[in-house]
PDB file of C-alpha atoms in Angstrom:
ATOM      1  CA  MET F   2      61.130 -47.225 -92.762  1.00  0.00           C
ATOM      2  CA  LYS F   3      57.512 -46.625 -91.958  1.00  0.00           C
ATOM      3  CA  LYS F   4      57.271 -43.738 -89.533  1.00  0.00           C
ATOM      4  CA  LYS F   5      54.731 -44.298 -86.835  1.00  0.00           C
ATOM      5  CA  ILE F   6      52.717 -41.406 -85.514  1.00  0.00           C
ATOM      6  CA  LEU F   7      51.044 -42.765 -82.413  1.00  0.00           C
ATOM      7  CA  THR F   8      51.874 -46.150 -80.944  1.00  0.00           C
ATOM      8  CA  LYS F   9      50.623 -48.026 -77.912  1.00  0.00           C
ATOM      9  CA  ASN F  10      53.842 -47.077 -76.124  1.00  0.00           C
ATOM     10  CA  ASP F  11      53.044 -43.435 -76.736  1.00  0.00           C
ATOM     11  CA  ILE F  12      49.694 -43.826 -75.023  1.00  0.00           C
ATOM     12  CA  PHE F  13      51.289 -45.542 -72.029  1.00  0.00           C
ATOM     13  CA  LEU F  14      53.885 -42.793 -71.977  1.00  0.00           C
ATOM     14  CA  VAL F  15      51.298 -40.025 -71.874  1.00  0.00           C
ATOM     15  CA  LEU F  16      49.243 -41.866 -69.241  1.00  0.00           C
ATOM     16  CA  GLY F  17      52.394 -42.260 -67.163  1.00  0.00           C
ATOM     17  CA  LEU F  18      53.231 -38.581 -67.556  1.00  0.00           C
ATOM     18  CA  LEU F  19      49.700 -37.634 -66.502  1.00  0.00           C
ATOM     19  CA  ALA F  20      50.079 -39.840 -63.442  1.00  0.00           C
ATOM     20  CA  VAL F  21      53.270 -37.987 -62.556  1.00  0.00           C
ATOM     21  CA  PHE F  22      51.376 -34.744 -63.033  1.00  0.00           C
ATOM     22  CA  ALA F  23      48.748 -35.822 -60.512  1.00  0.00           C
ATOM     23  CA  LEU F  24      51.552 -36.825 -58.165  1.00  0.00           C
ATOM     24  CA  ILE F  25      53.187 -33.408 -58.481  1.00  0.00           C
ATOM     25  CA  LEU F  26      49.891 -31.695 -57.705  1.00  0.00           C
ATOM     26  CA  LEU F  27      49.341 -33.877 -54.645  1.00  0.00           C
ATOM     27  CA  ILE F  28      52.824 -33.282 -53.301  1.00  0.00           C
ATOM     28  CA  LEU F  29      52.563 -29.544 -53.747  1.00  0.00           C
ATOM     29  CA  HIS F  30      49.108 -29.453 -52.204  1.00  0.00           C
ATOM     30  CA  PHE F  31      50.065 -31.355 -49.074  1.00  0.00           C
ATOM     31  CA  THR F  32      53.316 -29.530 -48.472  1.00  0.00           C
ATOM     32  CA  ALA F  33      51.820 -26.079 -48.911  1.00  0.00           C
ATOM     33  CA  SER F  34      51.473 -23.965 -45.820  1.00  0.00           C
ATOM     34  CA  PRO F  35      49.882 -20.565 -45.278  1.00  0.00           C
ATOM     35  CA  GLY F  36      52.373 -17.792 -45.813  1.00  0.00           C
ATOM     36  CA  LYS F  37      53.575 -15.444 -43.130  1.00  0.00           C
ATOM     37  CA  GLU F  38      55.809 -13.013 -44.954  1.00  0.00           C
ATOM     38  CA  VAL F  39      56.792 -11.762 -48.377  1.00  0.00           C
ATOM     39  CA  VAL F  40      60.463 -12.081 -49.269  1.00  0.00           C
ATOM     40  CA  VAL F  41      61.982 -10.010 -52.030  1.00  0.00           C
ATOM     41  CA  SER F  42      65.237 -11.078 -53.680  1.00  0.00           C
ATOM     42  CA  VAL F  43      67.161  -9.377 -56.422  1.00  0.00           C
ATOM     43  CA  ASP F  44      69.732 -11.352 -58.391  1.00  0.00           C
ATOM     44  CA  GLY F  45      69.590 -14.203 -55.896  1.00  0.00           C
ATOM     45  CA  LYS F  46      70.161 -12.089 -52.794  1.00  0.00           C
ATOM     46  CA  GLU F  47      67.434 -11.426 -50.273  1.00  0.00           C
ATOM     47  CA  ILE F  48      66.810  -7.718 -50.134  1.00  0.00           C
ATOM     48  CA  SER F  49      63.848  -7.325 -47.825  1.00  0.00           C
ATOM     49  CA  SER F  50      60.889  -9.059 -46.264  1.00  0.00           C
ATOM     50  CA  TYR F  51      57.517  -7.816 -45.158  1.00  0.00           C
ATOM     51  CA  PRO F  52      54.769  -9.484 -43.129  1.00  0.00           C
ATOM     52  CA  LEU F  53      51.772 -10.544 -45.181  1.00  0.00           C
ATOM     53  CA  SER F  54      49.486  -9.300 -42.443  1.00  0.00           C
ATOM     54  CA  GLU F  55      50.392  -5.639 -42.950  1.00  0.00           C
ATOM     55  CA  ASP F  56      49.192  -3.822 -46.047  1.00  0.00           C
ATOM     56  CA  GLY F  57      51.874  -1.866 -47.840  1.00  0.00           C
ATOM     57  CA  THR F  58      53.271  -0.683 -51.131  1.00  0.00           C
ATOM     58  CA  TYR F  59      56.967  -1.037 -51.808  1.00  0.00           C
ATOM     59  CA  LEU F  60      59.202  -0.090 -54.711  1.00  0.00           C
ATOM     60  CA  ILE F  61      61.660  -2.836 -55.589  1.00  0.00           C
ATOM     61  CA  LYS F  62      64.885  -1.845 -57.301  1.00  0.00           C
ATOM     62  CA  GLY F  63      65.810  -4.668 -59.608  1.00  0.00           C
ATOM     63  CA  ALA F  64      68.812  -5.440 -61.753  1.00  0.00           C
ATOM     64  CA  GLY F  65      70.018  -2.875 -64.272  1.00  0.00           C
ATOM     65  CA  GLY F  66      67.910  -0.074 -62.862  1.00  0.00           C
ATOM     66  CA  GLY F  67      64.630  -1.859 -63.363  1.00  0.00           C
ATOM     67  CA  THR F  68      61.807  -1.407 -60.891  1.00  0.00           C
ATOM     68  CA  ASN F  69      58.775  -3.336 -59.708  1.00  0.00           C
ATOM     69  CA  LEU F  70      55.981  -2.132 -57.484  1.00  0.00           C
ATOM     70  CA  LEU F  71      54.992  -4.597 -54.770  1.00  0.00           C
ATOM     71  CA  VAL F  72      51.563  -4.306 -53.177  1.00  0.00           C
ATOM     72  CA  ILE F  73      50.624  -6.284 -50.059  1.00  0.00           C
ATOM     73  CA  GLU F  74      46.915  -6.127 -49.414  1.00  0.00           C
ATOM     74  CA  SER F  75      44.454  -8.288 -47.492  1.00  0.00           C
ATOM     75  CA  GLY F  76      46.986 -11.041 -46.955  1.00  0.00           C
ATOM     76  CA  SER F  77      48.139 -11.337 -50.571  1.00  0.00           C
ATOM     77  CA  ALA F  78      51.052  -9.930 -52.505  1.00  0.00           C
ATOM     78  CA  ARG F  79      51.251  -8.901 -56.111  1.00  0.00           C
ATOM     79  CA  LEU F  80      53.222  -6.687 -58.468  1.00  0.00           C
ATOM     80  CA  THR F  81      51.149  -3.853 -59.886  1.00  0.00           C
ATOM     81  CA  GLU F  82      53.780  -2.073 -61.955  1.00  0.00           C
ATOM     82  CA  ALA F  83      57.035  -3.058 -63.559  1.00  0.00           C
ATOM     83  CA  SER F  84      59.645  -1.479 -65.758  1.00  0.00           C
ATOM     84  CA  CYS F  85      60.265  -4.649 -67.732  1.00  0.00           C
ATOM     85  CA  PRO F  86      58.989  -4.867 -71.329  1.00  0.00           C
ATOM     86  CA  ASP F  87      56.866  -8.001 -70.988  1.00  0.00           C
ATOM     87  CA  HIS F  88      55.028  -7.387 -67.677  1.00  0.00           C
ATOM     88  CA  LEU F  89      54.621 -11.127 -67.088  1.00  0.00           C
ATOM     89  CA  CYS F  90      55.161 -10.471 -63.398  1.00  0.00           C
ATOM     90  CA  VAL F  91      52.214  -8.083 -63.241  1.00  0.00           C
ATOM     91  CA  HIS F  92      49.945 -10.514 -65.053  1.00  0.00           C
ATOM     92  CA  MET F  93      50.872 -13.296 -62.646  1.00  0.00           C
ATOM     93  CA  GLY F  94      48.244 -12.141 -60.201  1.00  0.00           C
ATOM     94  CA  SER F  95      48.543 -12.404 -56.445  1.00  0.00           C
ATOM     95  CA  ILE F  96      50.175 -14.985 -54.201  1.00  0.00           C
ATOM     96  CA  ASN F  97      49.647 -15.826 -50.565  1.00  0.00           C
ATOM     97  CA  LYS F  98      50.792 -19.420 -49.837  1.00  0.00           C
ATOM     98  CA  ALA F  99      54.258 -20.418 -48.705  1.00  0.00           C
ATOM     99  CA  GLY F 100      56.461 -21.273 -51.647  1.00  0.00           C
ATOM    100  CA  GLU F 101      54.434 -19.358 -54.195  1.00  0.00           C
ATOM    101  CA  SER F 102      56.348 -16.754 -56.111  1.00  0.00           C
ATOM    102  CA  ILE F 103      56.186 -14.013 -58.689  1.00  0.00           C
ATOM    103  CA  ILE F 104      59.192 -13.609 -60.871  1.00  0.00           C
ATOM    104  CA  CYS F 105      60.423 -10.782 -63.055  1.00  0.00           C
ATOM    105  CA  LEU F 106      63.206 -12.284 -65.132  1.00  0.00           C
ATOM    106  CA  PRO F 107      64.419  -9.089 -66.835  1.00  0.00           C
ATOM    107  CA  ASN F 108      64.813  -7.326 -63.483  1.00  0.00           C
ATOM    108  CA  LYS F 109      65.991 -10.517 -61.749  1.00  0.00           C
ATOM    109  CA  VAL F 110      63.391  -9.942 -59.085  1.00  0.00           C
ATOM    110  CA  ILE F 111      61.749 -12.751 -57.148  1.00  0.00           C
ATOM    111  CA  VAL F 112      58.900 -12.143 -54.730  1.00  0.00           C
ATOM    112  CA  GLU F 113      58.103 -15.225 -52.684  1.00  0.00           C
ATOM    113  CA  ILE F 114      56.033 -16.186 -49.680  1.00  0.00           C
ATOM    114  CA  ARG F 115      57.780 -17.638 -46.649  1.00  0.00           C
ATOM    115  CA  SER F 116      55.994 -19.454 -43.901  1.00  0.00           C
ATOM    116  CA  SER F 117      58.228 -18.485 -41.000  1.00  0.00           C
ATOM    117  CA  LEU F 118      59.239 -15.027 -39.969  1.00  0.00           C
ATOM    118  CA  GLY F 119      62.855 -14.192 -40.732  1.00  0.00           C
ATOM    119  CA  GLU F 120      64.990 -11.298 -39.546  1.00  0.00           C
ATOM    120  CA  ASP F 121      63.930  -7.766 -40.235  1.00  0.00           C
ATOM    121  CA  THR F 122      65.849  -6.069 -43.004  1.00  0.00           C
ATOM    122  CA  ASP F 123      65.903  -2.526 -44.226  1.00  0.00           C
ATOM    123  CA  TYR F 124      63.294  -1.502 -46.718  1.00  0.00           C
ATOM    124  CA  ASP F 125      64.420  -0.248 -50.128  1.00  0.00           C
ATOM    125  CA  ALA F 126      61.732   2.400 -50.042  1.00  0.00           C
ATOM    126  CA  VAL F 127      58.266   2.765 -48.656  1.00  0.00           C
ATOM    127  CA  VAL F 128      55.613   4.308 -50.812  1.00  0.00           C
ATOM    128  CA  GLY F 129      52.269   4.975 -49.210  1.00  0.00           C
ATOM    129  CA  GLY F 130      51.289   2.583 -46.424  1.00  0.00           C
TER     130      GLY F 130
ATOM    131  CA  MET L  26      79.266 -42.389-116.379  1.00  0.00           C
ATOM    132  CA  MET L  27      78.392 -40.698-113.070  1.00  0.00           C
ATOM    133  CA  GLN L  28      75.224 -38.637-113.186  1.00  0.00           C
ATOM    134  CA  TRP L  29      75.420 -35.077-111.911  1.00  0.00           C
ATOM    135  CA  TRP L  30      73.271 -35.838-108.920  1.00  0.00           C
ATOM    136  CA  GLU L  31      75.668 -38.509-107.799  1.00  0.00           C
ATOM    137  CA  ASP L  32      78.512 -36.032-107.712  1.00  0.00           C
ATOM    138  CA  LYS L  33      79.657 -35.705-104.092  1.00  0.00           C
ATOM    139  CA  ASP L  34      79.848 -31.921-104.316  1.00  0.00           C
ATOM    140  CA  MET L  35      76.244 -31.842-105.512  1.00  0.00           C
ATOM    141  CA  ASN L  36      75.248 -33.781-102.403  1.00  0.00           C
ATOM    142  CA  LYS L  37      77.077 -31.313-100.209  1.00  0.00           C
ATOM    143  CA  THR L  38      75.288 -28.442-101.894  1.00  0.00           C
ATOM    144  CA  LYS L  39      71.964 -30.203-101.501  1.00  0.00           C
ATOM    145  CA  THR L  40      72.659 -30.751 -97.836  1.00  0.00           C
ATOM    146  CA  ILE L  41      73.659 -27.155 -97.252  1.00  0.00           C
ATOM    147  CA  ALA L  42      70.551 -25.931 -99.048  1.00  0.00           C
ATOM    148  CA  LEU L  43      68.342 -28.307 -97.091  1.00  0.00           C
ATOM    149  CA  TYR L  44      69.838 -27.306 -93.745  1.00  0.00           C
ATOM    150  CA  GLY L  45      69.438 -23.676 -94.765  1.00  0.00           C
ATOM    151  CA  ILE L  46      65.768 -24.059 -95.595  1.00  0.00           C
ATOM    152  CA  LEU L  47      64.998 -25.944 -92.405  1.00  0.00           C
ATOM    153  CA  SER L  48      66.963 -23.520 -90.227  1.00  0.00           C
ATOM    154  CA  SER L  49      65.152 -20.533 -91.715  1.00  0.00           C
ATOM    155  CA  LEU L  50      61.813 -22.233 -91.135  1.00  0.00           C
ATOM    156  CA  ALA L  51      62.745 -22.875 -87.528  1.00  0.00           C
ATOM    157  CA  LEU L  52      63.727 -19.225 -87.168  1.00  0.00           C
ATOM    158  CA  ILE L  53      60.485 -17.932 -88.642  1.00  0.00           C
ATOM    159  CA  LEU L  54      58.394 -20.206 -86.434  1.00  0.00           C
ATOM    160  CA  SER L  55      60.382 -19.035 -83.424  1.00  0.00           C
ATOM    161  CA  TYR L  56      59.565 -15.451 -84.259  1.00  0.00           C
ATOM    162  CA  VAL L  57      55.908 -16.204 -84.938  1.00  0.00           C
ATOM    163  CA  GLU L  58      55.712 -17.753 -81.496  1.00  0.00           C
ATOM    164  CA  THR L  59      56.825 -14.567 -79.795  1.00  0.00           C
ATOM    165  CA  GLN L  60      53.842 -12.833 -81.336  1.00  0.00           C
ATOM    166  CA  ILE L  61      51.270 -15.147 -79.778  1.00  0.00           C
ATOM    167  CA  PRO L  62      50.076 -13.498 -76.549  1.00  0.00           C
ATOM    168  CA  ALA L  63      48.387 -16.508 -75.012  1.00  0.00           C
ATOM    169  CA  PHE L  64      51.595 -18.242 -73.976  1.00  0.00           C
ATOM    170  CA  ILE L  65      53.223 -15.302 -72.328  1.00  0.00           C
ATOM    171  CA  ALA L  66      51.931 -15.357 -68.783  1.00  0.00           C
ATOM    172  CA  ILE L  67      54.322 -17.937 -67.408  1.00  0.00           C
ATOM    173  CA  PRO L  68      58.075 -17.996 -67.926  1.00  0.00           C
ATOM    174  CA  GLY L  69      59.107 -21.072 -69.835  1.00  0.00           C
ATOM    175  CA  MET L  70      55.753 -21.812 -71.391  1.00  0.00           C
ATOM    176  CA  LYS L  71      55.707 -21.920 -75.152  1.00  0.00           C
ATOM    177  CA  LEU L  72      53.957 -23.582 -78.043  1.00  0.00           C
ATOM    178  CA  GLY L  73      57.166 -25.022 -79.396  1.00  0.00           C
ATOM    179  CA  LEU L  74      56.400 -24.470 -83.074  1.00  0.00           C
ATOM    180  CA  THR L  75      60.087 -24.705 -83.887  1.00  0.00           C
ATOM    181  CA  ASN L  76      60.022 -28.294 -82.738  1.00  0.00           C
ATOM    182  CA  ILE L  77      57.955 -29.085 -85.821  1.00  0.00           C
ATOM    183  CA  VAL L  78      61.065 -28.341 -87.865  1.00  0.00           C
ATOM    184  CA  VAL L  79      63.311 -30.268 -85.486  1.00  0.00           C
ATOM    185  CA  LEU L  80      61.007 -33.272 -85.766  1.00  0.00           C
ATOM    186  CA  VAL L  81      60.963 -33.025 -89.542  1.00  0.00           C
ATOM    187  CA  ALA L  82      64.768 -32.843 -89.572  1.00  0.00           C
ATOM    188  CA  LEU L  83      64.976 -35.802 -87.209  1.00  0.00           C
ATOM    189  CA  TYR L  84      62.609 -38.082 -89.099  1.00  0.00           C
ATOM    190  CA  HIS L  85      63.082 -36.902 -92.643  1.00  0.00           C
ATOM    191  CA  VAL L  86      66.829 -36.275 -92.734  1.00  0.00           C
ATOM    192  CA  ASP L  87      68.814 -37.636 -89.782  1.00  0.00           C
ATOM    193  CA  GLU L  88      69.859 -37.064 -86.175  1.00  0.00           C
ATOM    194  CA  LYS L  89      72.787 -34.864 -87.117  1.00  0.00           C
ATOM    195  CA  ALA L  90      70.524 -32.527 -89.059  1.00  0.00           C
ATOM    196  CA  ALA L  91      68.132 -32.248 -86.127  1.00  0.00           C
ATOM    197  CA  LEU L  92      70.925 -31.362 -83.709  1.00  0.00           C
ATOM    198  CA  ILE L  93      72.603 -28.857 -85.996  1.00  0.00           C
ATOM    199  CA  ILE L  94      69.421 -27.093 -87.093  1.00  0.00           C
ATOM    200  CA  ASN L  95      68.222 -26.904 -83.479  1.00  0.00           C
ATOM    201  CA  PHE L  96      71.556 -25.416 -82.427  1.00  0.00           C
ATOM    202  CA  VAL L  97      71.668 -22.914 -85.292  1.00  0.00           C
ATOM    203  CA  ARG L  98      68.124 -21.830 -84.517  1.00  0.00           C
ATOM    204  CA  ILE L  99      68.922 -21.224 -80.857  1.00  0.00           C
ATOM    205  CA  ILE L 100      71.990 -19.150 -81.645  1.00  0.00           C
ATOM    206  CA  ILE L 101      70.409 -16.963 -84.303  1.00  0.00           C
ATOM    207  CA  VAL L 102      67.220 -16.373 -82.311  1.00  0.00           C
ATOM    208  CA  ALA L 103      69.335 -15.346 -79.334  1.00  0.00           C
ATOM    209  CA  LEU L 104      71.411 -13.016 -81.501  1.00  0.00           C
ATOM    210  CA  LEU L 105      68.382 -11.436 -83.150  1.00  0.00           C
ATOM    211  CA  PHE L 106      65.802 -11.272 -80.396  1.00  0.00           C
ATOM    212  CA  GLY L 107      67.351 -12.467 -77.205  1.00  0.00           C
ATOM    213  CA  THR L 108      69.600 -11.584 -74.312  1.00  0.00           C
ATOM    214  CA  ALA L 109      72.520 -13.451 -72.805  1.00  0.00           C
ATOM    215  CA  LEU L 110      70.122 -14.776 -70.195  1.00  0.00           C
ATOM    216  CA  SER L 111      67.486 -15.955 -72.661  1.00  0.00           C
ATOM    217  CA  PHE L 112      70.238 -17.588 -74.699  1.00  0.00           C
ATOM    218  CA  ALA L 113      71.323 -19.639 -71.683  1.00  0.00           C
ATOM    219  CA  PHE L 114      67.767 -20.768 -70.968  1.00  0.00           C
ATOM    220  CA  SER L 115      67.070 -21.503 -74.610  1.00  0.00           C
ATOM    221  CA  LEU L 116      70.302 -23.442 -75.015  1.00  0.00           C
ATOM    222  CA  ALA L 117      69.684 -25.556 -71.937  1.00  0.00           C
ATOM    223  CA  GLY L 118      66.105 -26.402 -72.825  1.00  0.00           C
ATOM    224  CA  GLY L 119      66.682 -26.775 -76.537  1.00  0.00           C
ATOM    225  CA  LEU L 120      69.774 -28.970 -76.475  1.00  0.00           C
ATOM    226  CA  LEU L 121      68.464 -31.166 -73.686  1.00  0.00           C
ATOM    227  CA  SER L 122      65.178 -31.647 -75.478  1.00  0.00           C
ATOM    228  CA  GLY L 123      66.945 -32.327 -78.779  1.00  0.00           C
ATOM    229  CA  LEU L 124      69.153 -35.006 -77.221  1.00  0.00           C
ATOM    230  CA  VAL L 125      66.238 -36.655 -75.467  1.00  0.00           C
ATOM    231  CA  MET L 126      64.196 -36.745 -78.668  1.00  0.00           C
ATOM    232  CA  ILE L 127      67.075 -38.340 -80.573  1.00  0.00           C
ATOM    233  CA  LEU L 128      67.479 -40.970 -77.866  1.00  0.00           C
ATOM    234  CA  MET L 129      63.765 -41.709 -77.831  1.00  0.00           C
ATOM    235  CA  LYS L 130      63.648 -42.079 -81.581  1.00  0.00           C
ATOM    236  CA  LYS L 131      66.590 -44.486 -81.430  1.00  0.00           C
ATOM    237  CA  THR L 132      64.722 -46.841 -79.103  1.00  0.00           C
ATOM    238  CA  ASP L 133      62.314 -47.272 -81.994  1.00  0.00           C
ATOM    239  CA  ARG L 134      59.483 -47.929 -79.584  1.00  0.00           C
ATOM    240  CA  PHE L 135      57.654 -44.627 -79.785  1.00  0.00           C
ATOM    241  CA  GLY L 136      55.794 -42.728 -82.454  1.00  0.00           C
ATOM    242  CA  VAL L 137      56.394 -39.143 -83.488  1.00  0.00           C
ATOM    243  CA  MET L 138      53.828 -37.849 -81.002  1.00  0.00           C
ATOM    244  CA  GLY L 139      55.485 -39.596 -78.060  1.00  0.00           C
ATOM    245  CA  VAL L 140      58.927 -38.291 -78.987  1.00  0.00           C
ATOM    246  CA  SER L 141      57.548 -34.796 -79.427  1.00  0.00           C
ATOM    247  CA  THR L 142      55.782 -34.891 -76.042  1.00  0.00           C
ATOM    248  CA  VAL L 143      58.909 -35.865 -74.151  1.00  0.00           C
ATOM    249  CA  GLY L 144      60.832 -33.261 -76.155  1.00  0.00           C
ATOM    250  CA  ALA L 145      58.401 -30.524 -75.178  1.00  0.00           C
ATOM    251  CA  LEU L 146      58.476 -31.592 -71.530  1.00  0.00           C
ATOM    252  CA  THR L 147      62.262 -31.653 -71.274  1.00  0.00           C
ATOM    253  CA  HIS L 148      62.438 -28.302 -73.048  1.00  0.00           C
ATOM    254  CA  ASN L 149      60.168 -26.677 -70.468  1.00  0.00           C
ATOM    255  CA  ILE L 150      61.739 -28.435 -67.499  1.00  0.00           C
ATOM    256  CA  GLY L 151      65.249 -27.735 -68.766  1.00  0.00           C
ATOM    257  CA  GLN L 152      64.571 -24.024 -69.017  1.00  0.00           C
ATOM    258  CA  ILE L 153      63.085 -23.954 -65.534  1.00  0.00           C
ATOM    259  CA  LEU L 154      66.024 -25.841 -64.044  1.00  0.00           C
ATOM    260  CA  VAL L 155      68.510 -23.394 -65.539  1.00  0.00           C
ATOM    261  CA  ALA L 156      66.374 -20.479 -64.328  1.00  0.00           C
ATOM    262  CA  MET L 157      66.402 -21.980 -60.839  1.00  0.00           C
ATOM    263  CA  ILE L 158      70.185 -22.233 -60.886  1.00  0.00           C
ATOM    264  CA  ALA L 159      70.767 -18.841 -62.492  1.00  0.00           C
ATOM    265  CA  LEU L 160      68.501 -16.992 -60.090  1.00  0.00           C
ATOM    266  CA  ASN L 161      69.518 -19.155 -57.168  1.00  0.00           C
ATOM    267  CA  THR L 162      66.041 -19.963 -55.961  1.00  0.00           C
ATOM    268  CA  ARG L 163      63.767 -22.939 -55.579  1.00  0.00           C
ATOM    269  CA  ALA L 164      60.666 -20.776 -55.767  1.00  0.00           C
ATOM    270  CA  ILE L 165      60.265 -21.358 -59.500  1.00  0.00           C
ATOM    271  CA  ALA L 166      59.434 -24.982 -58.737  1.00  0.00           C
ATOM    272  CA  TRP L 167      55.867 -23.806 -58.195  1.00  0.00           C
ATOM    273  CA  TYR L 168      55.491 -23.435 -61.940  1.00  0.00           C
ATOM    274  CA  LEU L 169      56.141 -27.130 -62.376  1.00  0.00           C
ATOM    275  CA  PRO L 170      52.508 -28.355 -62.606  1.00  0.00           C
ATOM    276  CA  VAL L 171      51.522 -25.862 -65.297  1.00  0.00           C
ATOM    277  CA  LEU L 172      54.683 -26.430 -67.313  1.00  0.00           C
ATOM    278  CA  TRP L 173      54.237 -30.178 -67.001  1.00  0.00           C
ATOM    279  CA  ILE L 174      50.696 -30.286 -68.335  1.00  0.00           C
ATOM    280  CA  THR L 175      51.243 -27.701 -71.058  1.00  0.00           C
ATOM    281  CA  GLY L 176      54.381 -29.585 -72.067  1.00  0.00           C
ATOM    282  CA  ILE L 177      52.334 -32.749 -72.568  1.00  0.00           C
ATOM    283  CA  ILE L 178      49.564 -30.987 -74.482  1.00  0.00           C
ATOM    284  CA  THR L 179      51.790 -28.905 -76.752  1.00  0.00           C
ATOM    285  CA  GLY L 180      54.050 -31.912 -77.285  1.00  0.00           C
ATOM    286  CA  LEU L 181      51.116 -33.956 -78.569  1.00  0.00           C
ATOM    287  CA  ILE L 182      49.851 -31.175 -80.826  1.00  0.00           C
ATOM    288  CA  ILE L 183      53.273 -30.361 -82.272  1.00  0.00           C
ATOM    289  CA  GLY L 184      53.963 -34.058 -82.706  1.00  0.00           C
ATOM    290  CA  PHE L 185      50.768 -34.500 -84.659  1.00  0.00           C
ATOM    291  CA  ILE L 186      51.468 -31.518 -86.915  1.00  0.00           C
ATOM    292  CA  GLY L 187      55.050 -32.667 -87.413  1.00  0.00           C
ATOM    293  CA  ALA L 188      53.944 -36.169 -88.324  1.00  0.00           C
ATOM    294  CA  MET L 189      51.512 -34.811 -90.905  1.00  0.00           C
ATOM    295  CA  VAL L 190      54.261 -32.714 -92.467  1.00  0.00           C
ATOM    296  CA  ILE L 191      56.701 -35.631 -92.526  1.00  0.00           C
ATOM    297  CA  LYS L 192      54.151 -37.828 -94.238  1.00  0.00           C
ATOM    298  CA  LYS L 193      53.570 -35.318 -97.012  1.00  0.00           C
ATOM    299  CA  LEU L 194      57.207 -34.654 -97.796  1.00  0.00           C
ATOM    300  CA  PRO L 195      58.780 -36.391-100.798  1.00  0.00           C
ATOM    301  CA  ALA L 196      62.040 -38.268-100.225  1.00  0.00           C
ATOM    302  CA  VAL L 197      65.145 -36.133 -99.747  1.00  0.00           C
TER     303      VAL L 197
END
């Protein structure tokens, strides 16, 4: 059986997939809203939330004793330090729109932006201010 | 008189040796991938070098070989380098992508590059879906655009490389 490498169907397939890609971008763009607060969850449970408008540095205690350092500055949030081996979360950069998130899989930490203010919860710890 | 290469036991040995070679290749490529820094920034994004071996198994041997070698690779990589969590993600993405590639090949309407592209996409998406369920959040959905486009691009590249390899291999 002759094995084909690239057929016309393949090209249609890729064009179709690219069209879906454009669709995904459009949907995300039009449903994005400016963020109001930063929500921190560990292992699926919401631990704390902070308003994006107030600068602050917070130490997040993740799963298995891991830690991440959350910095909120000038309306954006980012992780500047992490105890995990790969540091993907630190390299993610900063987020500020509702729905955006930074994730640290090893520590099971998720930092996301919410567009409406929720209840106040206790802080894990406050470092600096 | 039956020649020695027609002996059924010889065929079994050949098959075992072949599966062994392909599985080891998949393992090595998996490890090589972890050493490439460029694909590290986003969870779930990968070059998918191991899929070259899965494609070769699929097109050069048969569907069963592709499934088994894919499965073996996932287990051993998880045992050697991974965690329980990474095993779950890898299993979800890998098996889903393997099944989809087999189905696509069966329709006989797509080339190697098309099959590989869909395989890469489902692998990425599968991992993300499991991550969403495991961490109980929909926030990861924001990674979708990047994973989608890199899935398409890596799928095409891996498919091309795989096709070249398949062409050069002598009959089993």
